[in-house]
């Protein structure tokens, strides 16, 4: 590769939360919540109307999503909560990512010949890492909320007891996981009806989950990580071949991490730190794109340059990124404008770079379902949270008597360098399995801020999360409103496999022809993807807007 120094204005800094200066801004004229399910948005509205702040509402929405959108997230999973406290400008990322069990080991998904045993890191209790969501609920309430944890959890407990109605999306996803789900009697009893996908409108009540939520309401995180719930989790996982121990549960801790900050033109981007790859990959892509005037280019050239930025950021992701508590990640190098300038200098303006011509890596990968919500309260506090149990309905396994659907986040590790995971991502030693380590994630809850606008956004979508956030941020940069950010047609490149995938109708025929002649291998996806939830606070116009992705069934609400 040929590297050339360019003068760049883009910068990326990892800012310690304590160094973020307080800013004097007017208060938003309204609060807003956007989430992937109307009942979860309503749970958050209830808590705001009871006097709770954005962080209390985040507890309510997190817990409600665990009940009404079980395919995406839950008490048996993890996530990242990006927080902004308006009173002092403090910003932090709660890392509630799952961690590998203490008896996990590097080769646990390989057979004696060193080959990956299919599905072992996807279905059943051996696929599950130790959940972080229950600890995050307590942490949010203790450190940032104003209401008792029990008050913020009350709407979710009621939803679990009273039930929610199956919709088409639920039906599609549960059908996708039907075979695995049938192997867990406790999961099948809750999420299926007579061992089949339930009809639309069928009411799913979750009494065990209501009791587990109540234990957390009564005892905080200890209600999950010790006592009767923990005993059932351990007994249930071990009886089905899992390796969890009580030490795994009692040792789980939330970490607070300084978010990754970068700039694109006049926009400050605040996004997720490792063990997410999101903030660093966004920084790389934005710093590369800073070299171009994208708005003055024809569509094919614009897509080509964005694709080349994606390709390079995902190569670095696969090569270098992992849990920084376990491996050294060259964050400053990857984030430095000169490094991005070097990457940009390798981009041919009219020709695709085959991924095989970039310095090589071994392989790795990662998960797709997941969920996201965004919250702004009337004081200007903000939460962007992306939560996951990985594959739809996670490991499709429930330890009996808990109502807790376990994640299959172990698949987000690189089980074997060079071998792609369920989402085709490749990885390296930095993301190999180790006891207590957090698997690399793509979840990218993000804030965008220019001199008068603030955006809160994120989306599910596995490896495509980061590129969806990039494309939405470019809509923000073009002064478009939130509906355009969540609605914009999507395309994606992740280095390997070496193809540019795109949503149906994302490109017209002329763009497809031009990109093909540039050397890109195009792959039309059969369906749309993503479920972005976004909020805009325009301080000049004193206006709050919110939008929920039309691809999903979510609800964005303004609370006057
Ligand atoms: N399991 C999806 C992610 O963390 O990226």
mmCIF file with all atom_site columns, C-alpha atoms in Angstrom, residues 9-165:
data_model
loop_
_atom_site.group_PDB
_atom_site.id
_atom_site.type_symbol
_atom_site.label_atom_id
_atom_site.label_alt_id
_atom_site.label_comp_id
_atom_site.label_asym_id
_atom_site.label_entity_id
_atom_site.label_seq_id
_atom_site.pdbx_PDB_ins_code
_atom_site.Cartn_x
_atom_site.Cartn_y
_atom_site.Cartn_z
_atom_site.occupancy
_atom_site.B_iso_or_equiv
_atom_site.pdbx_formal_charge
_atom_site.auth_seq_id
_atom_site.auth_comp_id
_atom_site.auth_asym_id
_atom_site.auth_atom_id
_atom_site.pdbx_PDB_model_num
ATOM 1   C CA . UNK A 1 9   ? -9.050  18.553  9.722  1.00 0.00 ? 9   UNK A CA 1
ATOM 2   C CA . UNK A 1 10  ? -10.649 15.410  11.115 1.00 0.00 ? 10  UNK A CA 1
ATOM 3   C CA . UNK A 1 11  ? -9.610  14.405  14.591 1.00 0.00 ? 11  UNK A CA 1
ATOM 4   C CA . UNK A 1 12  ? -10.420 11.593  16.905 1.00 0.00 ? 12  UNK A CA 1
ATOM 5   C CA . UNK A 1 13  ? -9.874  11.684  20.599 1.00 0.00 ? 13  UNK A CA 1
ATOM 6   C CA . UNK A 1 14  ? -10.821 9.343   23.369 1.00 0.00 ? 14  UNK A CA 1
ATOM 7   C CA . UNK A 1 15  ? -12.088 11.773  25.943 1.00 0.00 ? 15  UNK A CA 1
ATOM 8   C CA . UNK A 1 16  ? -12.163 10.874  29.568 1.00 0.00 ? 16  UNK A CA 1
ATOM 9   C CA . UNK A 1 17  ? -15.711 11.533  30.784 1.00 0.00 ? 17  UNK A CA 1
ATOM 10  C CA . UNK A 1 18  ? -14.308 13.919  33.381 1.00 0.00 ? 18  UNK A CA 1
ATOM 11  C CA . UNK A 1 19  ? -12.731 16.182  30.774 1.00 0.00 ? 19  UNK A CA 1
ATOM 12  C CA . UNK A 1 20  ? -15.968 16.929  28.910 1.00 0.00 ? 20  UNK A CA 1
ATOM 13  C CA . UNK A 1 21  ? -16.885 20.499  29.627 1.00 0.00 ? 21  UNK A CA 1
ATOM 14  C CA . UNK A 1 22  ? -20.397 21.447  30.645 1.00 0.00 ? 22  UNK A CA 1
ATOM 15  C CA . UNK A 1 23  ? -22.211 23.414  27.967 1.00 0.00 ? 23  UNK A CA 1
ATOM 16  C CA . UNK A 1 24  ? -24.898 25.970  28.529 1.00 0.00 ? 24  UNK A CA 1
ATOM 17  C CA . UNK A 1 25  ? -27.770 25.140  26.275 1.00 0.00 ? 25  UNK A CA 1
ATOM 18  C CA . UNK A 1 26  ? -31.487 25.796  26.379 1.00 0.00 ? 26  UNK A CA 1
ATOM 19  C CA . UNK A 1 27  ? -33.679 22.935  27.546 1.00 0.00 ? 27  UNK A CA 1
ATOM 20  C CA . UNK A 1 28  ? -35.453 20.828  24.885 1.00 0.00 ? 28  UNK A CA 1
ATOM 21  C CA . UNK A 1 29  ? -39.110 21.809  24.415 1.00 0.00 ? 29  UNK A CA 1
ATOM 22  C CA . UNK A 1 30  ? -40.155 18.161  24.759 1.00 0.00 ? 30  UNK A CA 1
ATOM 23  C CA . UNK A 1 31  ? -38.867 14.729  25.684 1.00 0.00 ? 31  UNK A CA 1
ATOM 24  C CA . UNK A 1 32  ? -38.723 11.970  23.071 1.00 0.00 ? 32  UNK A CA 1
ATOM 25  C CA . UNK A 1 33  ? -38.392 8.203   22.958 1.00 0.00 ? 33  UNK A CA 1
ATOM 26  C CA . UNK A 1 34  ? -37.894 5.988   19.910 1.00 0.00 ? 34  UNK A CA 1
ATOM 27  C CA . UNK A 1 35  ? -37.749 2.226   20.354 1.00 0.00 ? 35  UNK A CA 1
ATOM 28  C CA . UNK A 1 36  ? -38.357 -0.938  18.364 1.00 0.00 ? 36  UNK A CA 1
ATOM 29  C CA . UNK A 1 37  ? -41.702 -1.732  20.046 1.00 0.00 ? 37  UNK A CA 1
ATOM 30  C CA . UNK A 1 38  ? -44.646 0.593   20.841 1.00 0.00 ? 38  UNK A CA 1
ATOM 31  C CA . UNK A 1 39  ? -45.125 -1.027  24.281 1.00 0.00 ? 39  UNK A CA 1
ATOM 32  C CA . UNK A 1 40  ? -41.489 -0.358  25.176 1.00 0.00 ? 40  UNK A CA 1
ATOM 33  C CA . UNK A 1 41  ? -41.768 3.269   24.075 1.00 0.00 ? 41  UNK A CA 1
ATOM 34  C CA . UNK A 1 42  ? -44.952 3.560   26.170 1.00 0.00 ? 42  UNK A CA 1
ATOM 35  C CA . UNK A 1 43  ? -43.156 2.078   29.204 1.00 0.00 ? 43  UNK A CA 1
ATOM 36  C CA . UNK A 1 44  ? -40.565 4.833   28.885 1.00 0.00 ? 44  UNK A CA 1
ATOM 37  C CA . UNK A 1 45  ? -43.237 7.520   28.473 1.00 0.00 ? 45  UNK A CA 1
ATOM 38  C CA . UNK A 1 46  ? -44.919 6.289   31.679 1.00 0.00 ? 46  UNK A CA 1
ATOM 39  C CA . UNK A 1 47  ? -41.693 6.732   33.601 1.00 0.00 ? 47  UNK A CA 1
ATOM 40  C CA . UNK A 1 48  ? -40.978 10.207  32.130 1.00 0.00 ? 48  UNK A CA 1
ATOM 41  C CA . UNK A 1 49  ? -44.535 11.231  33.058 1.00 0.00 ? 49  UNK A CA 1
ATOM 42  C CA . UNK A 1 50  ? -43.942 9.961   36.605 1.00 0.00 ? 50  UNK A CA 1
ATOM 43  C CA . UNK A 1 51  ? -41.031 12.407  36.909 1.00 0.00 ? 51  UNK A CA 1
ATOM 44  C CA . UNK A 1 52  ? -38.228 10.072  35.865 1.00 0.00 ? 52  UNK A CA 1
ATOM 45  C CA . UNK A 1 53  ? -35.286 11.264  33.821 1.00 0.00 ? 53  UNK A CA 1
ATOM 46  C CA . UNK A 1 54  ? -33.885 9.773   30.585 1.00 0.00 ? 54  UNK A CA 1
ATOM 47  C CA . UNK A 1 55  ? -31.880 7.218   32.588 1.00 0.00 ? 55  UNK A CA 1
ATOM 48  C CA . UNK A 1 56  ? -34.939 5.998   34.526 1.00 0.00 ? 56  UNK A CA 1
ATOM 49  C CA . UNK A 1 57  ? -36.798 5.785   31.209 1.00 0.00 ? 57  UNK A CA 1
ATOM 50  C CA . UNK A 1 58  ? -33.858 3.793   29.783 1.00 0.00 ? 58  UNK A CA 1
ATOM 51  C CA . UNK A 1 59  ? -34.372 1.204   32.561 1.00 0.00 ? 59  UNK A CA 1
ATOM 52  C CA . UNK A 1 60  ? -38.076 0.996   31.717 1.00 0.00 ? 60  UNK A CA 1
ATOM 53  C CA . UNK A 1 61  ? -37.453 0.662   27.963 1.00 0.00 ? 61  UNK A CA 1
ATOM 54  C CA . UNK A 1 62  ? -34.614 -1.878  28.395 1.00 0.00 ? 62  UNK A CA 1
ATOM 55  C CA . UNK A 1 63  ? -36.763 -4.060  30.652 1.00 0.00 ? 63  UNK A CA 1
ATOM 56  C CA . UNK A 1 64  ? -39.884 -3.687  28.473 1.00 0.00 ? 64  UNK A CA 1
ATOM 57  C CA . UNK A 1 65  ? -37.958 -4.653  25.328 1.00 0.00 ? 65  UNK A CA 1
ATOM 58  C CA . UNK A 1 66  ? -36.763 -7.763  27.200 1.00 0.00 ? 66  UNK A CA 1
ATOM 59  C CA . UNK A 1 67  ? -40.436 -8.700  27.548 1.00 0.00 ? 67  UNK A CA 1
ATOM 60  C CA . UNK A 1 68  ? -42.068 -7.619  24.274 1.00 0.00 ? 68  UNK A CA 1
ATOM 61  C CA . UNK A 1 69  ? -39.193 -7.989  21.793 1.00 0.00 ? 69  UNK A CA 1
ATOM 62  C CA . UNK A 1 70  ? -37.576 -11.230 23.017 1.00 0.00 ? 70  UNK A CA 1
ATOM 63  C CA . UNK A 1 71  ? -35.952 -11.887 19.654 1.00 0.00 ? 71  UNK A CA 1
ATOM 64  C CA . UNK A 1 72  ? -33.671 -8.878  20.050 1.00 0.00 ? 72  UNK A CA 1
ATOM 65  C CA . UNK A 1 73  ? -32.531 -8.402  23.638 1.00 0.00 ? 73  UNK A CA 1
ATOM 66  C CA . UNK A 1 74  ? -33.309 -9.403  27.191 1.00 0.00 ? 74  UNK A CA 1
ATOM 67  C CA . UNK A 1 75  ? -32.183 -10.106 30.745 1.00 0.00 ? 75  UNK A CA 1
ATOM 68  C CA . UNK A 1 76  ? -30.139 -12.976 29.333 1.00 0.00 ? 76  UNK A CA 1
ATOM 69  C CA . UNK A 1 77  ? -28.152 -10.620 27.094 1.00 0.00 ? 77  UNK A CA 1
ATOM 70  C CA . UNK A 1 78  ? -26.019 -7.499  27.142 1.00 0.00 ? 78  UNK A CA 1
ATOM 71  C CA . UNK A 1 79  ? -25.561 -4.098  25.566 1.00 0.00 ? 79  UNK A CA 1
ATOM 72  C CA . UNK A 1 80  ? -24.025 -0.660  25.536 1.00 0.00 ? 80  UNK A CA 1
ATOM 73  C CA . UNK A 1 81  ? -25.808 2.394   26.993 1.00 0.00 ? 81  UNK A CA 1
ATOM 74  C CA . UNK A 1 82  ? -24.295 5.678   25.800 1.00 0.00 ? 82  UNK A CA 1
ATOM 75  C CA . UNK A 1 83  ? -25.225 8.390   28.316 1.00 0.00 ? 83  UNK A CA 1
ATOM 76  C CA . UNK A 1 84  ? -25.089 12.179  28.283 1.00 0.00 ? 84  UNK A CA 1
ATOM 77  C CA . UNK A 1 85  ? -25.906 14.035  31.506 1.00 0.00 ? 85  UNK A CA 1
ATOM 78  C CA . UNK A 1 86  ? -26.840 17.575  30.592 1.00 0.00 ? 86  UNK A CA 1
ATOM 79  C CA . UNK A 1 87  ? -26.202 19.248  33.978 1.00 0.00 ? 87  UNK A CA 1
ATOM 80  C CA . UNK A 1 88  ? -22.422 18.832  33.704 1.00 0.00 ? 88  UNK A CA 1
ATOM 81  C CA . UNK A 1 89  ? -21.885 17.509  30.193 1.00 0.00 ? 89  UNK A CA 1
ATOM 82  C CA . UNK A 1 90  ? -20.668 14.164  31.567 1.00 0.00 ? 90  UNK A CA 1
ATOM 83  C CA . UNK A 1 91  ? -20.680 11.410  28.971 1.00 0.00 ? 91  UNK A CA 1
ATOM 84  C CA . UNK A 1 92  ? -19.968 7.740   29.447 1.00 0.00 ? 92  UNK A CA 1
ATOM 85  C CA . UNK A 1 93  ? -20.663 4.336   27.948 1.00 0.00 ? 93  UNK A CA 1
ATOM 86  C CA . UNK A 1 94  ? -22.039 1.634   30.220 1.00 0.00 ? 94  UNK A CA 1
ATOM 87  C CA . UNK A 1 95  ? -20.471 -1.586  29.038 1.00 0.00 ? 95  UNK A CA 1
ATOM 88  C CA . UNK A 1 96  ? -22.980 -4.283  29.948 1.00 0.00 ? 96  UNK A CA 1
ATOM 89  C CA . UNK A 1 97  ? -21.590 -6.654  27.341 1.00 0.00 ? 97  UNK A CA 1
ATOM 90  C CA . UNK A 1 98  ? -21.724 -10.340 28.191 1.00 0.00 ? 98  UNK A CA 1
ATOM 91  C CA . UNK A 1 99  ? -18.452 -11.992 29.263 1.00 0.00 ? 99  UNK A CA 1
ATOM 92  C CA . UNK A 1 100 ? -17.187 -15.489 28.553 1.00 0.00 ? 100 UNK A CA 1
ATOM 93  C CA . UNK A 1 101 ? -17.687 -18.009 31.383 1.00 0.00 ? 101 UNK A CA 1
ATOM 94  C CA . UNK A 1 102 ? -14.584 -18.595 33.532 1.00 0.00 ? 102 UNK A CA 1
ATOM 95  C CA . UNK A 1 103 ? -14.204 -22.121 32.193 1.00 0.00 ? 103 UNK A CA 1
ATOM 96  C CA . UNK A 1 104 ? -14.486 -21.014 28.561 1.00 0.00 ? 104 UNK A CA 1
ATOM 97  C CA . UNK A 1 105 ? -11.380 -21.643 26.477 1.00 0.00 ? 105 UNK A CA 1
ATOM 98  C CA . UNK A 1 106 ? -10.042 -20.741 23.074 1.00 0.00 ? 106 UNK A CA 1
ATOM 99  C CA . UNK A 1 107 ? -10.863 -23.992 21.310 1.00 0.00 ? 107 UNK A CA 1
ATOM 100 C CA . UNK A 1 108 ? -14.182 -24.789 22.963 1.00 0.00 ? 108 UNK A CA 1
ATOM 101 C CA . UNK A 1 109 ? -16.088 -24.829 19.655 1.00 0.00 ? 109 UNK A CA 1
ATOM 102 C CA . UNK A 1 110 ? -13.547 -26.966 17.761 1.00 0.00 ? 110 UNK A CA 1
ATOM 103 C CA . UNK A 1 111 ? -13.552 -30.730 17.301 1.00 0.00 ? 111 UNK A CA 1
ATOM 104 C CA . UNK A 1 112 ? -10.459 -32.916 17.770 1.00 0.00 ? 112 UNK A CA 1
ATOM 105 C CA . UNK A 1 113 ? -9.319  -32.143 14.259 1.00 0.00 ? 113 UNK A CA 1
ATOM 106 C CA . UNK A 1 114 ? -9.532  -28.411 14.936 1.00 0.00 ? 114 UNK A CA 1
ATOM 107 C CA . UNK A 1 115 ? -12.655 -27.848 12.866 1.00 0.00 ? 115 UNK A CA 1
ATOM 108 C CA . UNK A 1 116 ? -15.561 -25.744 14.081 1.00 0.00 ? 116 UNK A CA 1
ATOM 109 C CA . UNK A 1 117 ? -18.449 -27.847 15.419 1.00 0.00 ? 117 UNK A CA 1
ATOM 110 C CA . UNK A 1 118 ? -21.447 -26.368 13.592 1.00 0.00 ? 118 UNK A CA 1
ATOM 111 C CA . UNK A 1 119 ? -23.982 -24.394 15.676 1.00 0.00 ? 119 UNK A CA 1
ATOM 112 C CA . UNK A 1 120 ? -22.279 -25.044 19.040 1.00 0.00 ? 120 UNK A CA 1
ATOM 113 C CA . UNK A 1 121 ? -21.685 -21.305 19.522 1.00 0.00 ? 121 UNK A CA 1
ATOM 114 C CA . UNK A 1 122 ? -25.211 -20.461 18.320 1.00 0.00 ? 122 UNK A CA 1
ATOM 115 C CA . UNK A 1 123 ? -27.756 -22.826 19.896 1.00 0.00 ? 123 UNK A CA 1
ATOM 116 C CA . UNK A 1 124 ? -28.139 -23.980 23.501 1.00 0.00 ? 124 UNK A CA 1
ATOM 117 C CA . UNK A 1 125 ? -26.454 -23.037 26.780 1.00 0.00 ? 125 UNK A CA 1
ATOM 118 C CA . UNK A 1 126 ? -22.859 -23.554 25.637 1.00 0.00 ? 126 UNK A CA 1
ATOM 119 C CA . UNK A 1 127 ? -23.387 -20.603 23.278 1.00 0.00 ? 127 UNK A CA 1
ATOM 120 C CA . UNK A 1 128 ? -24.301 -18.255 26.126 1.00 0.00 ? 128 UNK A CA 1
ATOM 121 C CA . UNK A 1 129 ? -21.950 -15.757 27.740 1.00 0.00 ? 129 UNK A CA 1
ATOM 122 C CA . UNK A 1 130 ? -22.685 -14.267 31.181 1.00 0.00 ? 130 UNK A CA 1
ATOM 123 C CA . UNK A 1 131 ? -25.420 -11.620 30.823 1.00 0.00 ? 131 UNK A CA 1
ATOM 124 C CA . UNK A 1 132 ? -24.887 -7.926  31.613 1.00 0.00 ? 132 UNK A CA 1
ATOM 125 C CA . UNK A 1 133 ? -28.379 -6.416  31.307 1.00 0.00 ? 133 UNK A CA 1
ATOM 126 C CA . UNK A 1 134 ? -29.512 -7.066  34.930 1.00 0.00 ? 134 UNK A CA 1
ATOM 127 C CA . UNK A 1 135 ? -26.348 -5.392  36.291 1.00 0.00 ? 135 UNK A CA 1
ATOM 128 C CA . UNK A 1 136 ? -26.863 -2.454  33.929 1.00 0.00 ? 136 UNK A CA 1
ATOM 129 C CA . UNK A 1 137 ? -30.431 -1.921  35.176 1.00 0.00 ? 137 UNK A CA 1
ATOM 130 C CA . UNK A 1 138 ? -29.189 -1.546  38.744 1.00 0.00 ? 138 UNK A CA 1
ATOM 131 C CA . UNK A 1 139 ? -26.218 0.593   37.694 1.00 0.00 ? 139 UNK A CA 1
ATOM 132 C CA . UNK A 1 140 ? -28.434 3.000   35.737 1.00 0.00 ? 140 UNK A CA 1
ATOM 133 C CA . UNK A 1 141 ? -30.803 3.380   38.708 1.00 0.00 ? 141 UNK A CA 1
ATOM 134 C CA . UNK A 1 142 ? -28.067 3.819   41.338 1.00 0.00 ? 142 UNK A CA 1
ATOM 135 C CA . UNK A 1 143 ? -25.703 6.065   39.440 1.00 0.00 ? 143 UNK A CA 1
ATOM 136 C CA . UNK A 1 144 ? -27.899 8.106   37.106 1.00 0.00 ? 144 UNK A CA 1
ATOM 137 C CA . UNK A 1 145 ? -31.634 7.703   37.787 1.00 0.00 ? 145 UNK A CA 1
ATOM 138 C CA . UNK A 1 146 ? -33.891 9.621   40.124 1.00 0.00 ? 146 UNK A CA 1
ATOM 139 C CA . UNK A 1 147 ? -36.528 6.955   40.758 1.00 0.00 ? 147 UNK A CA 1
ATOM 140 C CA . UNK A 1 148 ? -36.329 3.647   42.609 1.00 0.00 ? 148 UNK A CA 1
ATOM 141 C CA . UNK A 1 149 ? -35.356 0.712   40.391 1.00 0.00 ? 149 UNK A CA 1
ATOM 142 C CA . UNK A 1 150 ? -38.637 -0.988  41.335 1.00 0.00 ? 150 UNK A CA 1
ATOM 143 C CA . UNK A 1 151 ? -40.657 1.970   39.985 1.00 0.00 ? 151 UNK A CA 1
ATOM 144 C CA . UNK A 1 152 ? -38.815 1.985   36.654 1.00 0.00 ? 152 UNK A CA 1
ATOM 145 C CA . UNK A 1 153 ? -39.224 -1.801  36.306 1.00 0.00 ? 153 UNK A CA 1
ATOM 146 C CA . UNK A 1 154 ? -42.957 -1.779  37.108 1.00 0.00 ? 154 UNK A CA 1
ATOM 147 C CA . UNK A 1 155 ? -44.209 -1.297  33.507 1.00 0.00 ? 155 UNK A CA 1
ATOM 148 C CA . UNK A 1 156 ? -42.108 -4.259  32.272 1.00 0.00 ? 156 UNK A CA 1
ATOM 149 C CA . UNK A 1 157 ? -43.299 -6.488  35.108 1.00 0.00 ? 157 UNK A CA 1
ATOM 150 C CA . UNK A 1 158 ? -46.921 -5.649  34.208 1.00 0.00 ? 158 UNK A CA 1
ATOM 151 C CA . UNK A 1 159 ? -46.230 -6.417  30.528 1.00 0.00 ? 159 UNK A CA 1
ATOM 152 C CA . UNK A 1 160 ? -44.706 -9.778  31.439 1.00 0.00 ? 160 UNK A CA 1
ATOM 153 C CA . UNK A 1 161 ? -47.714 -10.688 33.595 1.00 0.00 ? 161 UNK A CA 1
ATOM 154 C CA . UNK A 1 162 ? -50.432 -9.363  31.254 1.00 0.00 ? 162 UNK A CA 1
ATOM 155 C CA . UNK A 1 163 ? -48.803 -10.430 28.013 1.00 0.00 ? 163 UNK A CA 1
ATOM 156 C CA . UNK A 1 164 ? -48.199 -8.913  24.611 1.00 0.00 ? 164 UNK A CA 1
ATOM 157 C CA . UNK A 1 165 ? -49.636 -9.775  21.204 1.00 0.00 ? 165 UNK A CA 1
#
